[in-house]
PDB file of C-alpha atoms and ligand atoms in Angstrom:
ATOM      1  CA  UNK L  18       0.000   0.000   0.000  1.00 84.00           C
ATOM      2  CA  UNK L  19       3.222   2.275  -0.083  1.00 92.00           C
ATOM      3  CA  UNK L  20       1.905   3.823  -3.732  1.00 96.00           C
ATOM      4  CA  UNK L  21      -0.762   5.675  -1.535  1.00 98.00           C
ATOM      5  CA  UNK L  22       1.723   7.354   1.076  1.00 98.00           C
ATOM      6  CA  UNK L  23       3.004  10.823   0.151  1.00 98.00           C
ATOM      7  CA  UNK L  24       6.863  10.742   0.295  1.00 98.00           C
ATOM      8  CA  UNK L  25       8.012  13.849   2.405  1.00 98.00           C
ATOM      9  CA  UNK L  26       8.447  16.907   0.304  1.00 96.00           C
ATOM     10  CA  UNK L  27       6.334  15.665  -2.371  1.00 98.00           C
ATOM     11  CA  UNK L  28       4.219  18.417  -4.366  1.00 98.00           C
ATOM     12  CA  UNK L  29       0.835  16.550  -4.607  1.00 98.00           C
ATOM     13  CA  UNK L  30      -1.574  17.587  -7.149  1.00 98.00           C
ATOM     14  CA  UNK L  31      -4.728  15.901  -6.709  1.00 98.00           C
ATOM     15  CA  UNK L  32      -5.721  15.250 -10.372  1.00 98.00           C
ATOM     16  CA  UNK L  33      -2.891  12.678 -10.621  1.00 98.00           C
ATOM     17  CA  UNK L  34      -4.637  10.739  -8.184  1.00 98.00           C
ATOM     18  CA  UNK L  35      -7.275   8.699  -9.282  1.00 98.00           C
ATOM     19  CA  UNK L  36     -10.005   7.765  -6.630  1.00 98.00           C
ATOM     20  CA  UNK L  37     -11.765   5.051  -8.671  1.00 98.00           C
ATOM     21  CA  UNK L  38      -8.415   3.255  -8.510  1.00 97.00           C
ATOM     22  CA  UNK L  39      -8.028  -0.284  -7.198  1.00 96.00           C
ATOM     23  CA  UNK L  40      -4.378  -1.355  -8.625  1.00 95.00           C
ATOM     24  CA  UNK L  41      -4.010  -3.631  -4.878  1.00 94.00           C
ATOM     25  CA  UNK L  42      -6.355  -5.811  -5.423  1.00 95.00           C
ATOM     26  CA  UNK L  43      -8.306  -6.695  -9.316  1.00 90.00           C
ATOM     27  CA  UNK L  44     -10.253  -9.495  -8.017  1.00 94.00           C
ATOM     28  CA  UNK L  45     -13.422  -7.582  -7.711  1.00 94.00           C
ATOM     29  CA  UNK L  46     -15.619  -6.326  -4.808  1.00 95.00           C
ATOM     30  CA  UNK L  47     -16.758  -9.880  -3.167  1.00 96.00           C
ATOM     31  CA  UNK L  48     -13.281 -11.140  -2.960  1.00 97.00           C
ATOM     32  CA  UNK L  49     -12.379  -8.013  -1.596  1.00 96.00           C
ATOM     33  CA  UNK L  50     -14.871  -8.456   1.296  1.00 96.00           C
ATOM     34  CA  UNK L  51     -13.510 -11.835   1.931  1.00 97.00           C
ATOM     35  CA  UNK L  52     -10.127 -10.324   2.159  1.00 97.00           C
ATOM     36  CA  UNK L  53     -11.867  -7.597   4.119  1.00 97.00           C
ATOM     37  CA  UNK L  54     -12.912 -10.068   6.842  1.00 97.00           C
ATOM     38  CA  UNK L  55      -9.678 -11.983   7.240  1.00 98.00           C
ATOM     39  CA  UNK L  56      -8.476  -8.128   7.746  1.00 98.00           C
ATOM     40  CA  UNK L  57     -10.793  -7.515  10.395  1.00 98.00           C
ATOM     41  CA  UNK L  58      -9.743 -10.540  12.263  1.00 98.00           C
ATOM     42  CA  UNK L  59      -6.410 -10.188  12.242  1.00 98.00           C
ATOM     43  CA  UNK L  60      -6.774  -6.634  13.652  1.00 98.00           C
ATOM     44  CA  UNK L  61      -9.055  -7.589  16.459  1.00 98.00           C
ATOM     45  CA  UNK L  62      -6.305  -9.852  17.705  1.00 97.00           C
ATOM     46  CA  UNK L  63      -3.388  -7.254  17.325  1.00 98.00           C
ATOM     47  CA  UNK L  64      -5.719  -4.403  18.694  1.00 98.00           C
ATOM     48  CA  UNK L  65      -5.732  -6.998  21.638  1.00 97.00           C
ATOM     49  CA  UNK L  66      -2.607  -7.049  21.788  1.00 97.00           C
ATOM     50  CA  UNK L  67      -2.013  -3.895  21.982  1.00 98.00           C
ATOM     51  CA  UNK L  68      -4.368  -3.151  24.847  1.00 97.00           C
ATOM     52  CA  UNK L  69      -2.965  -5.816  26.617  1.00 96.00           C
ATOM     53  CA  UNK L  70       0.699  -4.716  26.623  1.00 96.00           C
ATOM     54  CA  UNK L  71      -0.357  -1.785  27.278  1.00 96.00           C
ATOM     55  CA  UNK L  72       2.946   0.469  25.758  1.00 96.00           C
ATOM     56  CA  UNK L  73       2.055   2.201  22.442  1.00 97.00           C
ATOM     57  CA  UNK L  74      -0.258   4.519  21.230  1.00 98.00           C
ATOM     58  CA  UNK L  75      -1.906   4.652  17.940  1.00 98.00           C
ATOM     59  CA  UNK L  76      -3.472   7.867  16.547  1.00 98.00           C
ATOM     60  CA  UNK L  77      -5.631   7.743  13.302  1.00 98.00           C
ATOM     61  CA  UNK L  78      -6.237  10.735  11.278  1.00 99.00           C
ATOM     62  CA  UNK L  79      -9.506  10.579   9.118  1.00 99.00           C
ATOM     63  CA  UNK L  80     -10.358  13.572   6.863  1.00 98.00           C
ATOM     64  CA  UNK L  81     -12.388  13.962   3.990  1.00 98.00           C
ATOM     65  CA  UNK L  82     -15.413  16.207   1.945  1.00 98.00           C
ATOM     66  CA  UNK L  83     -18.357  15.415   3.143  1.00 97.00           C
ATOM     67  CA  UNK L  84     -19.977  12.154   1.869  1.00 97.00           C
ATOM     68  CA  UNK L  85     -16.289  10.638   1.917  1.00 98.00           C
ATOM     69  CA  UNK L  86     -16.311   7.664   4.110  1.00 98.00           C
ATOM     70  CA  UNK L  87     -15.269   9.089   7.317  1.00 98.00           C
ATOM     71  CA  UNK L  88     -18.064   7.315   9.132  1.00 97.00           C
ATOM     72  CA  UNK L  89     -17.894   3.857   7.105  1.00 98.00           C
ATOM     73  CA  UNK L  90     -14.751   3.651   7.826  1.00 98.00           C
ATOM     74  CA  UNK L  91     -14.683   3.830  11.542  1.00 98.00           C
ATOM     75  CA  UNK L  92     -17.907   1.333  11.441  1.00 97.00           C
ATOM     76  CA  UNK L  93     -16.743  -1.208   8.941  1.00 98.00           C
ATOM     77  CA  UNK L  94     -12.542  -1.072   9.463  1.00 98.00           C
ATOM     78  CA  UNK L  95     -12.866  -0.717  13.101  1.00 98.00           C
ATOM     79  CA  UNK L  96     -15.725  -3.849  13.192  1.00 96.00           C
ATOM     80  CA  UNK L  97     -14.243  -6.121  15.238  1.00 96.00           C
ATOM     81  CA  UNK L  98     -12.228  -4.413  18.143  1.00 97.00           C
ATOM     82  CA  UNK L  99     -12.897  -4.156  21.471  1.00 96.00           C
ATOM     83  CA  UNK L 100     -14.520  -0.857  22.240  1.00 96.00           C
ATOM     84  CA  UNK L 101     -12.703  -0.870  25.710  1.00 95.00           C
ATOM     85  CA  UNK L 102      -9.263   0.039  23.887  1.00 96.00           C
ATOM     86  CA  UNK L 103     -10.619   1.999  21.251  1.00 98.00           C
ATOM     87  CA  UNK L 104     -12.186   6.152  20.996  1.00 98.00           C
ATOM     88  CA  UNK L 105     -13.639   8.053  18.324  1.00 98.00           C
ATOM     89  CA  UNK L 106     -13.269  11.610  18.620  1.00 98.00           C
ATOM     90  CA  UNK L 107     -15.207  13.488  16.205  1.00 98.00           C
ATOM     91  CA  UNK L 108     -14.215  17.583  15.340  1.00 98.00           C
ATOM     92  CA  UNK L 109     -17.298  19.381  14.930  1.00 98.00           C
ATOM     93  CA  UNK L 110     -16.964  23.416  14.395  1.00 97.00           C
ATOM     94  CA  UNK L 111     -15.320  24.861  17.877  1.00 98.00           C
ATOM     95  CA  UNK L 112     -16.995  26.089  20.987  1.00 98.00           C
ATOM     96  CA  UNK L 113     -16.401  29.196  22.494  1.00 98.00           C
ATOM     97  CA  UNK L 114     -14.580  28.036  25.031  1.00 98.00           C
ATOM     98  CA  UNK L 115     -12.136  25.989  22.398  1.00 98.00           C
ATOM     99  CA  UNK L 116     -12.060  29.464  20.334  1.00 97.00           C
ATOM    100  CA  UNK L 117     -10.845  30.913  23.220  1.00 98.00           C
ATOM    101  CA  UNK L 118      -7.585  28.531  22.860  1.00 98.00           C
ATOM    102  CA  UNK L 119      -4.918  27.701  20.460  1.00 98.00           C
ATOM    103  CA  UNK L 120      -6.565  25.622  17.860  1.00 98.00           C
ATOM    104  CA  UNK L 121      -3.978  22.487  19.379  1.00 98.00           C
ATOM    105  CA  UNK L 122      -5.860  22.251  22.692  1.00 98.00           C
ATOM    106  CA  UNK L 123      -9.325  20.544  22.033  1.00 98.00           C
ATOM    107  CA  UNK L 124      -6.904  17.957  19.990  1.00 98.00           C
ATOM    108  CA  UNK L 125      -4.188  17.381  22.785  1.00 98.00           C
ATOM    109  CA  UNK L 126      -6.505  16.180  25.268  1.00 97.00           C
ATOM    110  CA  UNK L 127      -8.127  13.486  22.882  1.00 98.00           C
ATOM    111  CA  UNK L 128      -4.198  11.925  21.963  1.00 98.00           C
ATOM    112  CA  UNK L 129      -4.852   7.891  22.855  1.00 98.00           C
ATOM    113  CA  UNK L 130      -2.765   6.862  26.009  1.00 98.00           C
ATOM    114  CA  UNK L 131      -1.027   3.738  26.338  1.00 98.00           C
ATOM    115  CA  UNK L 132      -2.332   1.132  24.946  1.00 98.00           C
ATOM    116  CA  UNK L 133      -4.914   2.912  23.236  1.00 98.00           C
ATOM    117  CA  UNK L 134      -5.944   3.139  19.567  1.00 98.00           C
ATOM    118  CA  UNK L 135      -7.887   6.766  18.713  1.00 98.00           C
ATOM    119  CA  UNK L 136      -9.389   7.794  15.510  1.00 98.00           C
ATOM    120  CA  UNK L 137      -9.903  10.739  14.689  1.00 98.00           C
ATOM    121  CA  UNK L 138     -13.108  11.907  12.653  1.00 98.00           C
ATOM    122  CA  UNK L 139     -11.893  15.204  11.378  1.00 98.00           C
ATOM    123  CA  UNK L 140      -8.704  16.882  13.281  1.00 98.00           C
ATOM    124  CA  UNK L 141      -6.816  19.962  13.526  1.00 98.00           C
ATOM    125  CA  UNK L 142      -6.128  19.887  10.072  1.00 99.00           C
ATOM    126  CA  UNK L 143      -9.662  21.426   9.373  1.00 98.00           C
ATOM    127  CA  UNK L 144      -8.087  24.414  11.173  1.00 98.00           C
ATOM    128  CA  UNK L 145      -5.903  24.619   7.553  1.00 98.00           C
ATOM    129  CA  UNK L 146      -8.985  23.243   5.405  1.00 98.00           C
ATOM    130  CA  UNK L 147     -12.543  24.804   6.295  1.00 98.00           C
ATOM    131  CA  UNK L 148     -10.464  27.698   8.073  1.00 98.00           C
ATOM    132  CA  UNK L 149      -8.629  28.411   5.213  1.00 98.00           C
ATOM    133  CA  UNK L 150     -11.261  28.087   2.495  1.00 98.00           C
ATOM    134  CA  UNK L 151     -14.113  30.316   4.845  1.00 98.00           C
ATOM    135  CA  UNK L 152     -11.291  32.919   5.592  1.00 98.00           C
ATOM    136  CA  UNK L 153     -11.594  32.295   9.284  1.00 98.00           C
ATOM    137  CA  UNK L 154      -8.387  33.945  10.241  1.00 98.00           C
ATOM    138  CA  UNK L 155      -5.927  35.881   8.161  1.00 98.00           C
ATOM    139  CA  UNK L 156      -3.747  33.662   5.366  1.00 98.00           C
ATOM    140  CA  UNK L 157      -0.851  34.685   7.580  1.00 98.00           C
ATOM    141  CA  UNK L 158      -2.191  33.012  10.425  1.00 98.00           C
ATOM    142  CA  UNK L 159      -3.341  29.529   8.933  1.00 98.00           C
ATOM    143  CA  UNK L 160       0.186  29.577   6.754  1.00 98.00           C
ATOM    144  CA  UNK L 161       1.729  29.162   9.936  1.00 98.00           C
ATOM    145  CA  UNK L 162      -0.192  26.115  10.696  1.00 98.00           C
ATOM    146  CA  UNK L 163       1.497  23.496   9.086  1.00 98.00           C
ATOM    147  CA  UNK L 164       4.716  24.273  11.245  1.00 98.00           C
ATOM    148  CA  UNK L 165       2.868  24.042  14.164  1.00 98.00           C
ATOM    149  CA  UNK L 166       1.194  20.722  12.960  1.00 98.00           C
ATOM    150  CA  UNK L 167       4.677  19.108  12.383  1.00 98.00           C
ATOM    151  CA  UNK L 168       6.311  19.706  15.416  1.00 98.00           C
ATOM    152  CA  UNK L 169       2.945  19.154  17.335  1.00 99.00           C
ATOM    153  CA  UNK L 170       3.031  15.185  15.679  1.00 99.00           C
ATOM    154  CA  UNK L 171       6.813  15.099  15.941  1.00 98.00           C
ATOM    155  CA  UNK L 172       6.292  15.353  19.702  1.00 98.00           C
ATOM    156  CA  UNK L 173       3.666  13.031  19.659  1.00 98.00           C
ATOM    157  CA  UNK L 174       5.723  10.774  17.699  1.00 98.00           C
ATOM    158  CA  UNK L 175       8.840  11.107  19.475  1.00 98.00           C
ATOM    159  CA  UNK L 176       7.056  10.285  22.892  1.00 97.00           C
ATOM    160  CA  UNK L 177       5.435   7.065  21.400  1.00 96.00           C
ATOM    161  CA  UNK L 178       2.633   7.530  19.068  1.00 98.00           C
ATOM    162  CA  UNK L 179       2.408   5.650  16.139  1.00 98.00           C
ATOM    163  CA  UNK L 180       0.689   8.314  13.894  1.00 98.00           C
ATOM    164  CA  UNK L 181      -1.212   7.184  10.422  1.00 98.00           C
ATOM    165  CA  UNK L 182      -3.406   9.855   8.380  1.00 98.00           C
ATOM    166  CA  UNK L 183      -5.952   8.999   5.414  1.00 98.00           C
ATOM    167  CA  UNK L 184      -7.521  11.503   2.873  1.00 99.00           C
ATOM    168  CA  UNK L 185     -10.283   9.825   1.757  1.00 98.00           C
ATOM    169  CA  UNK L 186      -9.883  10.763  -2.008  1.00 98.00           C
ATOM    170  CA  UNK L 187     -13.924  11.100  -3.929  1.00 98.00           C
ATOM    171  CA  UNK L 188     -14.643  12.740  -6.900  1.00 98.00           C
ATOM    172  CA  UNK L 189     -17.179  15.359  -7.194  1.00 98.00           C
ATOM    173  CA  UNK L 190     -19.331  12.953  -9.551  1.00 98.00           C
ATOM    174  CA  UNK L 191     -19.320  10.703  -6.432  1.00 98.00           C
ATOM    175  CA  UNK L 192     -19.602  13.094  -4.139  1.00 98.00           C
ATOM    176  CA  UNK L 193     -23.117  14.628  -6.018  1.00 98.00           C
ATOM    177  CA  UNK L 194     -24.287  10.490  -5.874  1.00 98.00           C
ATOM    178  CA  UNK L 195     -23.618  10.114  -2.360  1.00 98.00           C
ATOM    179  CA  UNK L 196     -25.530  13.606  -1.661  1.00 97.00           C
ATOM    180  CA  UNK L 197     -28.622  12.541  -3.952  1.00 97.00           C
ATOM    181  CA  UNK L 198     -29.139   8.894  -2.128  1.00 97.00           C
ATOM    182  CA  UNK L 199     -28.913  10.583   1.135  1.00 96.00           C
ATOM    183  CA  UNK L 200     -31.939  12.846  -0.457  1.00 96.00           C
ATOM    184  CA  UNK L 201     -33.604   9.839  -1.748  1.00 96.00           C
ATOM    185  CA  UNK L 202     -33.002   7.025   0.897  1.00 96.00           C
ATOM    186  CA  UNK L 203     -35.062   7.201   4.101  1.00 96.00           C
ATOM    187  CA  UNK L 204     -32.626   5.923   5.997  1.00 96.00           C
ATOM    188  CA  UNK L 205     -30.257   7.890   5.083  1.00 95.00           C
ATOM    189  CA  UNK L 206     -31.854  11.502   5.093  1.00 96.00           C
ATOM    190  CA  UNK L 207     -30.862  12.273   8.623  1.00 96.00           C
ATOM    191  CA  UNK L 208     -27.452  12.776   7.154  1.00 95.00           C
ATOM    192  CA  UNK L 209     -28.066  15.225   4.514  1.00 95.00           C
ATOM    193  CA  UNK L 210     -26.827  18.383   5.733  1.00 94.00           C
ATOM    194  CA  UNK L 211     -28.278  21.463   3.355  1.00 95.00           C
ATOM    195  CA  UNK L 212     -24.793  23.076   4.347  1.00 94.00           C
ATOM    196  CA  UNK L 213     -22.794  20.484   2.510  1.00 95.00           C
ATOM    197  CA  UNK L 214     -23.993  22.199  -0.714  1.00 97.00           C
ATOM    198  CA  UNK L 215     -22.269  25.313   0.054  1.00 97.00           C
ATOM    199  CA  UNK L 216     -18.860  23.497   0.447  1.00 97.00           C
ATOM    200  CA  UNK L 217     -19.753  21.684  -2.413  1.00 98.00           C
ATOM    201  CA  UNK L 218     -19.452  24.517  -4.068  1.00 98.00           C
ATOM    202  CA  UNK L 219     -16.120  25.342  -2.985  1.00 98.00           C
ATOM    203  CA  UNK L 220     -14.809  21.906  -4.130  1.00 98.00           C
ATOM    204  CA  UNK L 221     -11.673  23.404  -6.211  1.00 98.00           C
ATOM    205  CA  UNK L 222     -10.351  25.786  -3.304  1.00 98.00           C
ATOM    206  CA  UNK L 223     -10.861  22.342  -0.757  1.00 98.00           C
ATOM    207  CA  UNK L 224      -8.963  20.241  -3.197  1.00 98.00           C
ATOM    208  CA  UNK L 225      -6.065  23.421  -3.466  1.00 98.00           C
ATOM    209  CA  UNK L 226      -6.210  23.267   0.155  1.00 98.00           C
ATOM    210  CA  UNK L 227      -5.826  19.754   0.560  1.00 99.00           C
ATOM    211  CA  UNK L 228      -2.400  19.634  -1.607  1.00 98.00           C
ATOM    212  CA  UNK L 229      -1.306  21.922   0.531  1.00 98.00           C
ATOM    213  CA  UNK L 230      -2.069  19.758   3.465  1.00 98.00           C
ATOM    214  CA  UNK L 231      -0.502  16.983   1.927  1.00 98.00           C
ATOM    215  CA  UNK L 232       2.601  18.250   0.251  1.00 98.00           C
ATOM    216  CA  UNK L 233       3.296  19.792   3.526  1.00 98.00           C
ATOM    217  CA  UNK L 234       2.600  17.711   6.573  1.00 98.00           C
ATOM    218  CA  UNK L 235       3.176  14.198   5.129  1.00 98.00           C
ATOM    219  CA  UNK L 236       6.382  13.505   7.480  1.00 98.00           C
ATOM    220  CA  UNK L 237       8.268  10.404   8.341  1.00 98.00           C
ATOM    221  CA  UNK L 238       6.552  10.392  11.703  1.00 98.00           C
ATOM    222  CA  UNK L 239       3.477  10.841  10.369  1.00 98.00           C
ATOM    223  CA  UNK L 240       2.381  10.284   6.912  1.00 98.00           C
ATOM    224  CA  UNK L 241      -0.318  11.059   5.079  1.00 98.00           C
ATOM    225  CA  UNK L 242      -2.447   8.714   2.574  1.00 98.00           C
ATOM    226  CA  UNK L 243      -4.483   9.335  -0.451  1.00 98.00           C
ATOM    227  CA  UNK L 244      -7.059   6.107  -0.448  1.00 98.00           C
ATOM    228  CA  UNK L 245      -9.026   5.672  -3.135  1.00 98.00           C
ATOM    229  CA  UNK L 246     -12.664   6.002  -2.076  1.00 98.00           C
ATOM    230  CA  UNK L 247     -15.124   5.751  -4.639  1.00 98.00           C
ATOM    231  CA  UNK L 248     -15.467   1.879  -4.361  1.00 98.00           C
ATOM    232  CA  UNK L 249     -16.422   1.893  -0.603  1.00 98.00           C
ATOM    233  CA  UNK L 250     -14.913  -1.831  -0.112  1.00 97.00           C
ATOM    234  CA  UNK L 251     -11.345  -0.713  -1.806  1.00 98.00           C
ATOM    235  CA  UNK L 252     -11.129   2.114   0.582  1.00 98.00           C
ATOM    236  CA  UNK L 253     -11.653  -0.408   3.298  1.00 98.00           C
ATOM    237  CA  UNK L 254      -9.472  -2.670   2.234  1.00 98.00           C
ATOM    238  CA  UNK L 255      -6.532  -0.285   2.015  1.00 98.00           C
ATOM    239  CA  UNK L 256      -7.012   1.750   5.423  1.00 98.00           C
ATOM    240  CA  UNK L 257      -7.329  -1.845   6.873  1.00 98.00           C
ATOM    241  CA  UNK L 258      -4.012  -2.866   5.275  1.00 98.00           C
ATOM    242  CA  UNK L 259      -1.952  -0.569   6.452  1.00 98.00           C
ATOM    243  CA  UNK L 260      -3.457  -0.422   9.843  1.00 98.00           C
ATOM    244  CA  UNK L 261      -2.400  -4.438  10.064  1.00 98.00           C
ATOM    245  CA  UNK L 262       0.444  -3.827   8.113  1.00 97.00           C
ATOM    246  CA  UNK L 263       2.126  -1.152  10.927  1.00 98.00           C
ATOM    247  CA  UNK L 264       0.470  -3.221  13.934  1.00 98.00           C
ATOM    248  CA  UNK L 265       2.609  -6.006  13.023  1.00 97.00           C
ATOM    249  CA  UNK L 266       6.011  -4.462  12.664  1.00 97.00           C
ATOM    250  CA  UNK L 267       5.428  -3.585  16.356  1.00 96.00           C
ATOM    251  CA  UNK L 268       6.483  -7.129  17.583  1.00 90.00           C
ATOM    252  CA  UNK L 269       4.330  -6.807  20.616  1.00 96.00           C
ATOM    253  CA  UNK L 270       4.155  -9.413  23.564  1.00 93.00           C
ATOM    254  CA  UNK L 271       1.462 -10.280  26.232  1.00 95.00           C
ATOM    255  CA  UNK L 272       3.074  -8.679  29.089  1.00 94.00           C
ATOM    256  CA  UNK L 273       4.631 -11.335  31.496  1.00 92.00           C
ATOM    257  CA  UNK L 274       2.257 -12.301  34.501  1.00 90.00           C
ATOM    258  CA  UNK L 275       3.282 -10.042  37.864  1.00 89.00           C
ATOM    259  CA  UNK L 276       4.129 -13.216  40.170  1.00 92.00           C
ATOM    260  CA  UNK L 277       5.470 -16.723  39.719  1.00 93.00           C
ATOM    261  CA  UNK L 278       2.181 -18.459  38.385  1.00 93.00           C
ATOM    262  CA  UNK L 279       4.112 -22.159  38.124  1.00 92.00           C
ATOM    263  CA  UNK L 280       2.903 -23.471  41.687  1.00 90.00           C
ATOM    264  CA  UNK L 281      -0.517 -21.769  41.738  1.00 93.00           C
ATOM    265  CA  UNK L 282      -3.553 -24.509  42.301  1.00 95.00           C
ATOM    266  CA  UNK L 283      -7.420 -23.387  42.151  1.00 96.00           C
ATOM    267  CA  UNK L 284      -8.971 -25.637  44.306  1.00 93.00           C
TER     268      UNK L 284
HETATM  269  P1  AMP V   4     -19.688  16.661  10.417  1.00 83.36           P
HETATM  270  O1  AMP V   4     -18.349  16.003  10.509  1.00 83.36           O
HETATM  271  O2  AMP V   4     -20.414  16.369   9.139  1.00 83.36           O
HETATM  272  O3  AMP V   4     -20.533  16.417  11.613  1.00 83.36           O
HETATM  273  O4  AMP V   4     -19.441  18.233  10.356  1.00 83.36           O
HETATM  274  C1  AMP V   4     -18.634  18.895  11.256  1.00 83.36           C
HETATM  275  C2  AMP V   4     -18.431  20.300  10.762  1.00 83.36           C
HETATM  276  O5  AMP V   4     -17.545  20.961  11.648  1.00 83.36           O
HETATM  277  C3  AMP V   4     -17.809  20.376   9.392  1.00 83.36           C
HETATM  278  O6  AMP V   4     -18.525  21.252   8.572  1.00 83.36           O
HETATM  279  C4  AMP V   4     -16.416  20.909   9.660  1.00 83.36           C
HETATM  280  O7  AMP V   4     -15.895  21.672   8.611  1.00 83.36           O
HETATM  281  C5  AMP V   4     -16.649  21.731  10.920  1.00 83.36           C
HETATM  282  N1  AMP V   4     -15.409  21.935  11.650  1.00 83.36           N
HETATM  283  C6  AMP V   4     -14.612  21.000  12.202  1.00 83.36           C
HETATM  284  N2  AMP V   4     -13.513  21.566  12.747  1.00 83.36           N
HETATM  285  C7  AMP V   4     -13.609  22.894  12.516  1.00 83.36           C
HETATM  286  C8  AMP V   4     -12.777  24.015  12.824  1.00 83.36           C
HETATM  287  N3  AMP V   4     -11.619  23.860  13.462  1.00 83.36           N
HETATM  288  N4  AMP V   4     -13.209  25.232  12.444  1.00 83.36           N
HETATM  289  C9  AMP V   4     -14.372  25.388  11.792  1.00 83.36           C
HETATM  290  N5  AMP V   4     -15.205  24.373  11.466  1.00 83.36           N
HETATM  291  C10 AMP V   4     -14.827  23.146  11.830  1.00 83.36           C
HETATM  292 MG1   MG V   5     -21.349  16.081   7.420  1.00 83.36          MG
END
């Protein structure tokens, strides 16, 4: 799945991207739910694991437009594992009382602790991507960002995170069917958001100001991925790859038991 990480310093441009690709796997979309499930498994028992040892942290990044999988994802890549080791924090528009602090804070306090996976459902980048394209604060503020943003996840990195970011890549043709079946679909009407129109319309300045996001803050410690999501299962399939992929270079062990278990005898 390396063709999807942005090498640091890369210049991305978007339209070289395609997000109806699905070069990691041809054998169609029910083999790739097969795969999907052996996936799935095999990340239940290393997010186990993980909880169990009880040493490393794991930080997800999702971001997307709207209508891009953020949501799927978490329900369908996440499936199997065991709530009690895993968050969701979800970045809705700032209170007041986060406005009244760097835009870092409300993130800091959501980081996972040890043992703990978090994923992220939106982030601080959105204080480079909505901010920027809504003029929230002055260009000279948000330009500063992405320095911030590096050194914030170096630190994170540097005192154990293990830091993986996805850009779920749509089309705006995909994008305008997603929006029309939440119209049409009962059950999925309670999503439609008339708002999302608005940034729909602002699809080329998001797209500008997501190559900026990913030319600059795709970093050794923490890279950045562009997953094809038009096909919902390929999406899947790739997030979930790398995900096991990086869970099993850890080498982790079940932590040793705390006493000399050899002569214990349950009556
Ligand atoms: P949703 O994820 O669909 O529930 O929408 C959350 C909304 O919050 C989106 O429109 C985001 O753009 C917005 N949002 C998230 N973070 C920020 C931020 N830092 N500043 C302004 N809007 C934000
Ligand atoms: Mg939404």
């Amino acid at each position: 799945m390396d063709i999807y990480r942005v090498k640091p310093g890369a210049q991305v441009d978007l339209r070289q991207w395609d997000p109806d690709d699905k070069a990691m796997f041809d054998k169609g979309k029910s083999e790739g739910k097969k795969a999907m499930e052996k996936l799935n498994r095999r990340l239940e028992a290393l997010q186990e694991l993980l909880f169990a040892e009880g040493k490393r942290k794991v930080l997800i990044v999702l971001q997307a437009m709207d209508t891009g999988g953020k949501d799927g994802v978490i329900r369908w890549v996440f499936d199997r594992v065991n709530p009690q080791g895993v968050k969701v924090a979800s970045f809705k528009a700032p209170t007041p009382e986060e406005l009244a602090h760097d835009y870092l804070w409300r993130i800091h306090k959501h980081t996972p602790g040890k043992g703990e996976m978090v994923i992220f459902n939106r982030s601080h980048y959105e204080d480079v991507l909505v901010v920027r394209v809504h003029n929230l604060v002055p260009p000279e503020v948000w330009r500063r960002r992405y320095a911030h943003i590096n050194a914030f996840e170096r630190m994170l990195a540097e005192e154990g995170t293990t830091i993986l970011k996805f850009f779920l890549h749509i089309s705006k043709d995909e994008q305008k069917a997603r929006l029309q079946a939440r119209l049409d679909e009962p059950e999925k009407r309670w999503k439609f958001n008339v708002g999302d129109l608005g940034e729909r319309k602002l699809w080329d300045e998001y797209m500008r100001a997501y190559e900026t996001v990913l030319s600059e803050t795709s970093t050794e410690w923490a890279p950045w991925y562009i997953v094809p999501s038009n096909r919902k299962w390929y999406r899947n399939l790739v997030i979930s790859d790398v995900l096991v992929e990086t869970l099993e270079g850890f080498d982790m062990r079940y932590p040793e038991p705390k006493e000399n278990l050899d002569a214990v005898v349950i009556e």
